[in-house]
Short mmCIF file of C-alpha atoms in Angstrom, two decimals:
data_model
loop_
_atom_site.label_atom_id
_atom_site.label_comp_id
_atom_site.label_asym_id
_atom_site.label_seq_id
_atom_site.Cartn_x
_atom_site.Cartn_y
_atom_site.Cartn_z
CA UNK A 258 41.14 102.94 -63.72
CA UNK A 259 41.00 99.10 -63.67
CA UNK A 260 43.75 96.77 -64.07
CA UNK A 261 42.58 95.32 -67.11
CA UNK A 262 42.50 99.28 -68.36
CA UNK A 263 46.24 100.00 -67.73
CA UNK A 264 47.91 100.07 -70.57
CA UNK A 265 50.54 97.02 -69.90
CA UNK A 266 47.86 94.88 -68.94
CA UNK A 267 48.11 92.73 -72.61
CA UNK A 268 51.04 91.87 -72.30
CA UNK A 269 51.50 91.01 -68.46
CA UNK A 270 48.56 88.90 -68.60
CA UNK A 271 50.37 87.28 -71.17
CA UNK A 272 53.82 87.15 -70.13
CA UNK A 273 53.09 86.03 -66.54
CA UNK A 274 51.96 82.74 -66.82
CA UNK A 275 55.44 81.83 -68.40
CA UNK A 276 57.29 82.65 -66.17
CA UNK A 277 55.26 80.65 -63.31
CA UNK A 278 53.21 84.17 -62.29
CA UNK A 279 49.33 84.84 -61.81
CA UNK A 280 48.45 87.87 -62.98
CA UNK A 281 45.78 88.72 -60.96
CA UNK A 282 48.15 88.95 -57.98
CA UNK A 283 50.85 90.30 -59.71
CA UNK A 284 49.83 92.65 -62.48
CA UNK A 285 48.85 95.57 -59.92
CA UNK A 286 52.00 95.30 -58.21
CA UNK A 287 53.58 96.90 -61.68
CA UNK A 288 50.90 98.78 -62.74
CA UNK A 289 51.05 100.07 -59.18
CA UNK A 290 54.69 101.12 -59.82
CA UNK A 291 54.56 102.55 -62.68
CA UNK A 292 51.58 104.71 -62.53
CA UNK A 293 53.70 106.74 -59.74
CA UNK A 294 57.92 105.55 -60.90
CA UNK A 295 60.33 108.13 -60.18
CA UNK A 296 63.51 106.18 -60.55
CA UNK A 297 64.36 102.44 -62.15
CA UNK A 298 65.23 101.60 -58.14
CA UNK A 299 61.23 101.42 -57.44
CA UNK A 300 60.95 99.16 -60.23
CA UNK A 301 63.98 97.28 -59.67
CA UNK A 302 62.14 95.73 -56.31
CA UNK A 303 59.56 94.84 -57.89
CA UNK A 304 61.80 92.60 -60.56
CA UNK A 305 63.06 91.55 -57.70
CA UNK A 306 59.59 90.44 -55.88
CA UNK A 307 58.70 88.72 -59.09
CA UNK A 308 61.96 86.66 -59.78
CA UNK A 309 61.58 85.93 -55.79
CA UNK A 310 57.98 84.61 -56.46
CA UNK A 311 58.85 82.75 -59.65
CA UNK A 312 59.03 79.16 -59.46
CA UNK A 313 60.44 78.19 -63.13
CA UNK A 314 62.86 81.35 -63.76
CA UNK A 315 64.11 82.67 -60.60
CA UNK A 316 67.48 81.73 -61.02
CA UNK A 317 67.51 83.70 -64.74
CA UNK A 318 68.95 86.96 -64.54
CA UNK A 319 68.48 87.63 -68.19
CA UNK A 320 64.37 87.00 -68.18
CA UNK A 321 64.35 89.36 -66.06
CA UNK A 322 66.31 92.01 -66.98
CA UNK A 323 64.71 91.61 -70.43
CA UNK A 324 61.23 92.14 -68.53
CA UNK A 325 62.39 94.86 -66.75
CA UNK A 326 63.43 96.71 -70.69
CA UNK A 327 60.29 95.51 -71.84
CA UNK A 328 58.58 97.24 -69.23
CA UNK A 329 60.20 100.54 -69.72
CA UNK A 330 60.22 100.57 -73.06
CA UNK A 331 56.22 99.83 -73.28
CA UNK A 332 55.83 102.66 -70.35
CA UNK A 333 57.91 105.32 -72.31
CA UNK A 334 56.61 104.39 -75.50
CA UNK A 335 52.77 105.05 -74.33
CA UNK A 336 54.15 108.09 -72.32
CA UNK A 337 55.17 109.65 -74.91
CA UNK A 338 52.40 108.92 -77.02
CA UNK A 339 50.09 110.47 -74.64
CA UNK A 340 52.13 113.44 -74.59
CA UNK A 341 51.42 113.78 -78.28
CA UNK A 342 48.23 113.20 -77.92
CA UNK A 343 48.09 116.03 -75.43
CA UNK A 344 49.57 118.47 -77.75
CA UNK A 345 47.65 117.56 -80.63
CA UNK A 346 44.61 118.26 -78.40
CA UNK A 347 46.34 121.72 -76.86
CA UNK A 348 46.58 122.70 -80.63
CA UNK A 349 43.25 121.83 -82.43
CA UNK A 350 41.87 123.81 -79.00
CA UNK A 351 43.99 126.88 -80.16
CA UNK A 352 43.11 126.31 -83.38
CA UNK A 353 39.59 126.54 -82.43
CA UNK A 354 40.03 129.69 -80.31
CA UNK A 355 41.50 131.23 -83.03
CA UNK A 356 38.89 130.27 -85.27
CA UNK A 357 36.06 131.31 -83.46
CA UNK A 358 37.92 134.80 -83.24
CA UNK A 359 38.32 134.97 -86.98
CA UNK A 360 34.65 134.45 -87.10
CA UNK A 361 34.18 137.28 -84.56
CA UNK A 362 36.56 139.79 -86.44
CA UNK A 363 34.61 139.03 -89.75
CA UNK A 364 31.25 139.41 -88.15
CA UNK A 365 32.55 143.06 -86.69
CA UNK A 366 34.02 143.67 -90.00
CA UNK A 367 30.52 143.06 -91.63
CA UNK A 368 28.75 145.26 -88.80
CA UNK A 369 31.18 148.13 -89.65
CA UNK A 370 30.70 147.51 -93.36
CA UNK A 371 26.66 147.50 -92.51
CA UNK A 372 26.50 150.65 -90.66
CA UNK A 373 28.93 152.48 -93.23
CA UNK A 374 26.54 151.80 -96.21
CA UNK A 375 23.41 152.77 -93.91
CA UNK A 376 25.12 155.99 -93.22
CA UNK A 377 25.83 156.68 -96.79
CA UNK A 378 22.57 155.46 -98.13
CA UNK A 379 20.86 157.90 -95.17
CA UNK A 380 23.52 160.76 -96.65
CA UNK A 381 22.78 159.83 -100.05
CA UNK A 382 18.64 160.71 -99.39
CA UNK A 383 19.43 163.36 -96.68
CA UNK A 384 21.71 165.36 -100.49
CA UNK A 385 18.74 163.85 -102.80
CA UNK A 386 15.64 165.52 -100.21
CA UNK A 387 13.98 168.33 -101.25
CA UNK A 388 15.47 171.40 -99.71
CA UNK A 389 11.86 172.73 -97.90
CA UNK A 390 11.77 169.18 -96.82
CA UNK A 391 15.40 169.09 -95.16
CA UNK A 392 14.66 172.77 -94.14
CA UNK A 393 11.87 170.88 -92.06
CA UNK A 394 13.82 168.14 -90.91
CA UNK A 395 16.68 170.41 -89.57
CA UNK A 396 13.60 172.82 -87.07
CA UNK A 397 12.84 169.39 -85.65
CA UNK A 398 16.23 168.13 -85.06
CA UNK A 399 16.61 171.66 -82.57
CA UNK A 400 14.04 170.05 -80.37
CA UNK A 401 13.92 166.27 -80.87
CA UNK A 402 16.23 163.42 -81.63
CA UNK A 403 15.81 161.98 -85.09
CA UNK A 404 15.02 158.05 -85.10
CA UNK A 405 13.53 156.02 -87.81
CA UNK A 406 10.56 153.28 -88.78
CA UNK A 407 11.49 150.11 -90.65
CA UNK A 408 10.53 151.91 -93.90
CA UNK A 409 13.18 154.70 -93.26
CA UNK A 410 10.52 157.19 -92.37
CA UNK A 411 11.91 159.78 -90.01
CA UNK A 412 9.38 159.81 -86.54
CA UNK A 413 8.95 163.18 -84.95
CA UNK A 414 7.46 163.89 -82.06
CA UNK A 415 5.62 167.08 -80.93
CA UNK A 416 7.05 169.22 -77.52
CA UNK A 417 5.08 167.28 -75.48
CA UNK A 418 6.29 163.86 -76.30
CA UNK A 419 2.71 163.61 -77.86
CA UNK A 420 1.57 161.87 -81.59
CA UNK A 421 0.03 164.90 -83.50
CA UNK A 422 -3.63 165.06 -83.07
CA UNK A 423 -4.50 161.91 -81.02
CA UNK A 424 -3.57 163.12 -77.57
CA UNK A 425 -1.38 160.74 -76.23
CA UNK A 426 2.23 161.00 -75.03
CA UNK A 427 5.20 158.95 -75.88
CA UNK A 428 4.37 157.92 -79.57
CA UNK A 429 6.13 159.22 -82.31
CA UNK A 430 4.47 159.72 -85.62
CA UNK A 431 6.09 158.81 -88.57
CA UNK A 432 6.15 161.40 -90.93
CA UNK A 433 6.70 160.32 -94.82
CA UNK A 434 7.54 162.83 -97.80
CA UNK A 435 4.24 163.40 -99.01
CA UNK A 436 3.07 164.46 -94.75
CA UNK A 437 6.44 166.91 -95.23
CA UNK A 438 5.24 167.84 -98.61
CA UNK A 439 1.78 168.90 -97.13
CA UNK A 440 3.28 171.15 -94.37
CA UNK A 441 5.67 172.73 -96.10
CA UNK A 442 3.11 173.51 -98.46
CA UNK A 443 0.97 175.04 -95.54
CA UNK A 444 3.60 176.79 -94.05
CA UNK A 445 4.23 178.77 -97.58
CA UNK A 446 0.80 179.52 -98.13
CA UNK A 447 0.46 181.27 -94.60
CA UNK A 448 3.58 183.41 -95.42
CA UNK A 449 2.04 184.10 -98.46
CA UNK A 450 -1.24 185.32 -96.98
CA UNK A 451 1.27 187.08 -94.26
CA UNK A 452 3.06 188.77 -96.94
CA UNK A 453 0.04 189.69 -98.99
CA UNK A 454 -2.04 191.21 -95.59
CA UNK A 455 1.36 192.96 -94.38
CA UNK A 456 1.49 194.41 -97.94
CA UNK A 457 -2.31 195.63 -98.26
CA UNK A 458 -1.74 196.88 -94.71
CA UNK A 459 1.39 199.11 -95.58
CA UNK A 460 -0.94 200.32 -98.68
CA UNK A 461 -3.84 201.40 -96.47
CA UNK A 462 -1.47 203.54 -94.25
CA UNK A 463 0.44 205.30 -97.25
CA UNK A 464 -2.88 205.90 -98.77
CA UNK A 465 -4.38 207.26 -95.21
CA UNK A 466 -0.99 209.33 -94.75
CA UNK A 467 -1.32 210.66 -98.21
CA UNK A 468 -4.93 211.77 -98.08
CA UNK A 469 -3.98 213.41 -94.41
CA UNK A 470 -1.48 215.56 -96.99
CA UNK A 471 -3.91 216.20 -99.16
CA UNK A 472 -6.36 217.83 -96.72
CA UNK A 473 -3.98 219.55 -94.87
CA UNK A 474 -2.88 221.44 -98.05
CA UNK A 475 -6.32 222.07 -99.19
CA UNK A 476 -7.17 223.94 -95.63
CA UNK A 477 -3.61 225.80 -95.99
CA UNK A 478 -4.65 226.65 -99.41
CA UNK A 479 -8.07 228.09 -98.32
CA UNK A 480 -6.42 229.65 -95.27
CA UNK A 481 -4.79 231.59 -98.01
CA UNK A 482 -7.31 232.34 -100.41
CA UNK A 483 -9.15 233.73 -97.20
CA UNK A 484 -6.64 235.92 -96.57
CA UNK A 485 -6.30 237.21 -99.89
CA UNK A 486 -9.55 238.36 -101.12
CA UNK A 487 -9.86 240.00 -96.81
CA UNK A 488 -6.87 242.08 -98.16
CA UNK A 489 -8.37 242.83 -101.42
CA UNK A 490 -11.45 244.33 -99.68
CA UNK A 491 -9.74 246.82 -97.73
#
């Protein structure tokens, strides 16, 4: 910092000429001083130099003593005004901190609150879905990981990491409720037709057992007949 920046410099420049000083020469010797005072004996030489330099007042104690208070009293004065300073600065900067981790809390709070009314929104569909639908849902889940489009679609992907039907790996396809609707509606009509050929199969073997019955009591019953009428004839 400049001379003319130190904070004394006013009222040096001012002072100095009275008492038979130029302030150019002198100023720094104070501002010097002061800028590194431990003790009132460093600036207590410096009085000295000036009242030693001073053609129209070295031979008054009291100007000089009262320029040596003055001094001091400016220096403290602004000292302890910068210390205030200092602290009002140290706490708007904590203030700040603690601002900016307010903000942070509230935006995790929000996230939280975000993900907790996903969840129950995706609980809310997962209780509303038709059961053949979540049926569905849950023989995918054993071999894939569920994950979602923007529209809230689930996205399934075959074993091979493939898109049904197109051929090519690593795309999921997103299945909405009227694709799940479809399946589930072909996988019921195949058990049906299951059920309904395993049924007319189980028919055609009691009827084949039966008949076998049938002709094996009508050859015991002419086995006996036989027999009968060869007995008769004797």
């Amino acid at each position: 910092a400049t001379m003319e920046n130190h904070h004394l410099y006013p009222y040096l420049n001012e002072i100095f000429p009275t008492l038979s000083l130029d302030p150019e020469t002198y100023i720094p010797y104070v501002t010097g001083c002061l800028d590194s005072l431990q003790d009132e004996e460093e600036l207590d030489e410096i009085i000295g130099l000036l009242q030693a330099s001073s053609e129209s007042h070295s031979d008054d104690e009291a100007t000089w003593e009262k320029l040596k208070g003055d001094i001091l009293s400016r220096h403290t004065q602004h000292e302890a005004e910068c210390m205030i300073e200092k602290q009002k600065e140290l706490a708007m900067k904590k203030e700040e901190e603690f601002r900016k981790k307010q903000e942070e809390l509230a935006e995790t709070k929000l996230e939280i609150e975000r993900k907790r009314l996903v969840a129950e929104e995706k609980a809310r569909k997962w209780e509303e879905m038709d059961p053949a639908q979540r049926a569905l849902i849950e023989q995918y889940a054993y071999d894939h990981s569920e994950s979602y489009d923007n529209d809230g679609n689930l996205i399934v992907e075959d074993a091979a990491g493939k898109e049904s039907g197109d051929g090519h790996g690593g795309e999921g396809q997103a299945v909405n409720n009227k694709a799940y609707a479809e399946q589930v509606n072909r996988e019921k009509a195949q058990q049906m037709r299951a059920t309904k050929n395993g049924a007319s199969t189980k028919i055609s073997e009691r009827q084949k057992t039966k008949s076998a019955k049938v002709d094996k009591m009508k050859v015991k019953e002419e086995r006996r007949k036989r027999a009968t009428k060869g007995e008769r004839k004797r």
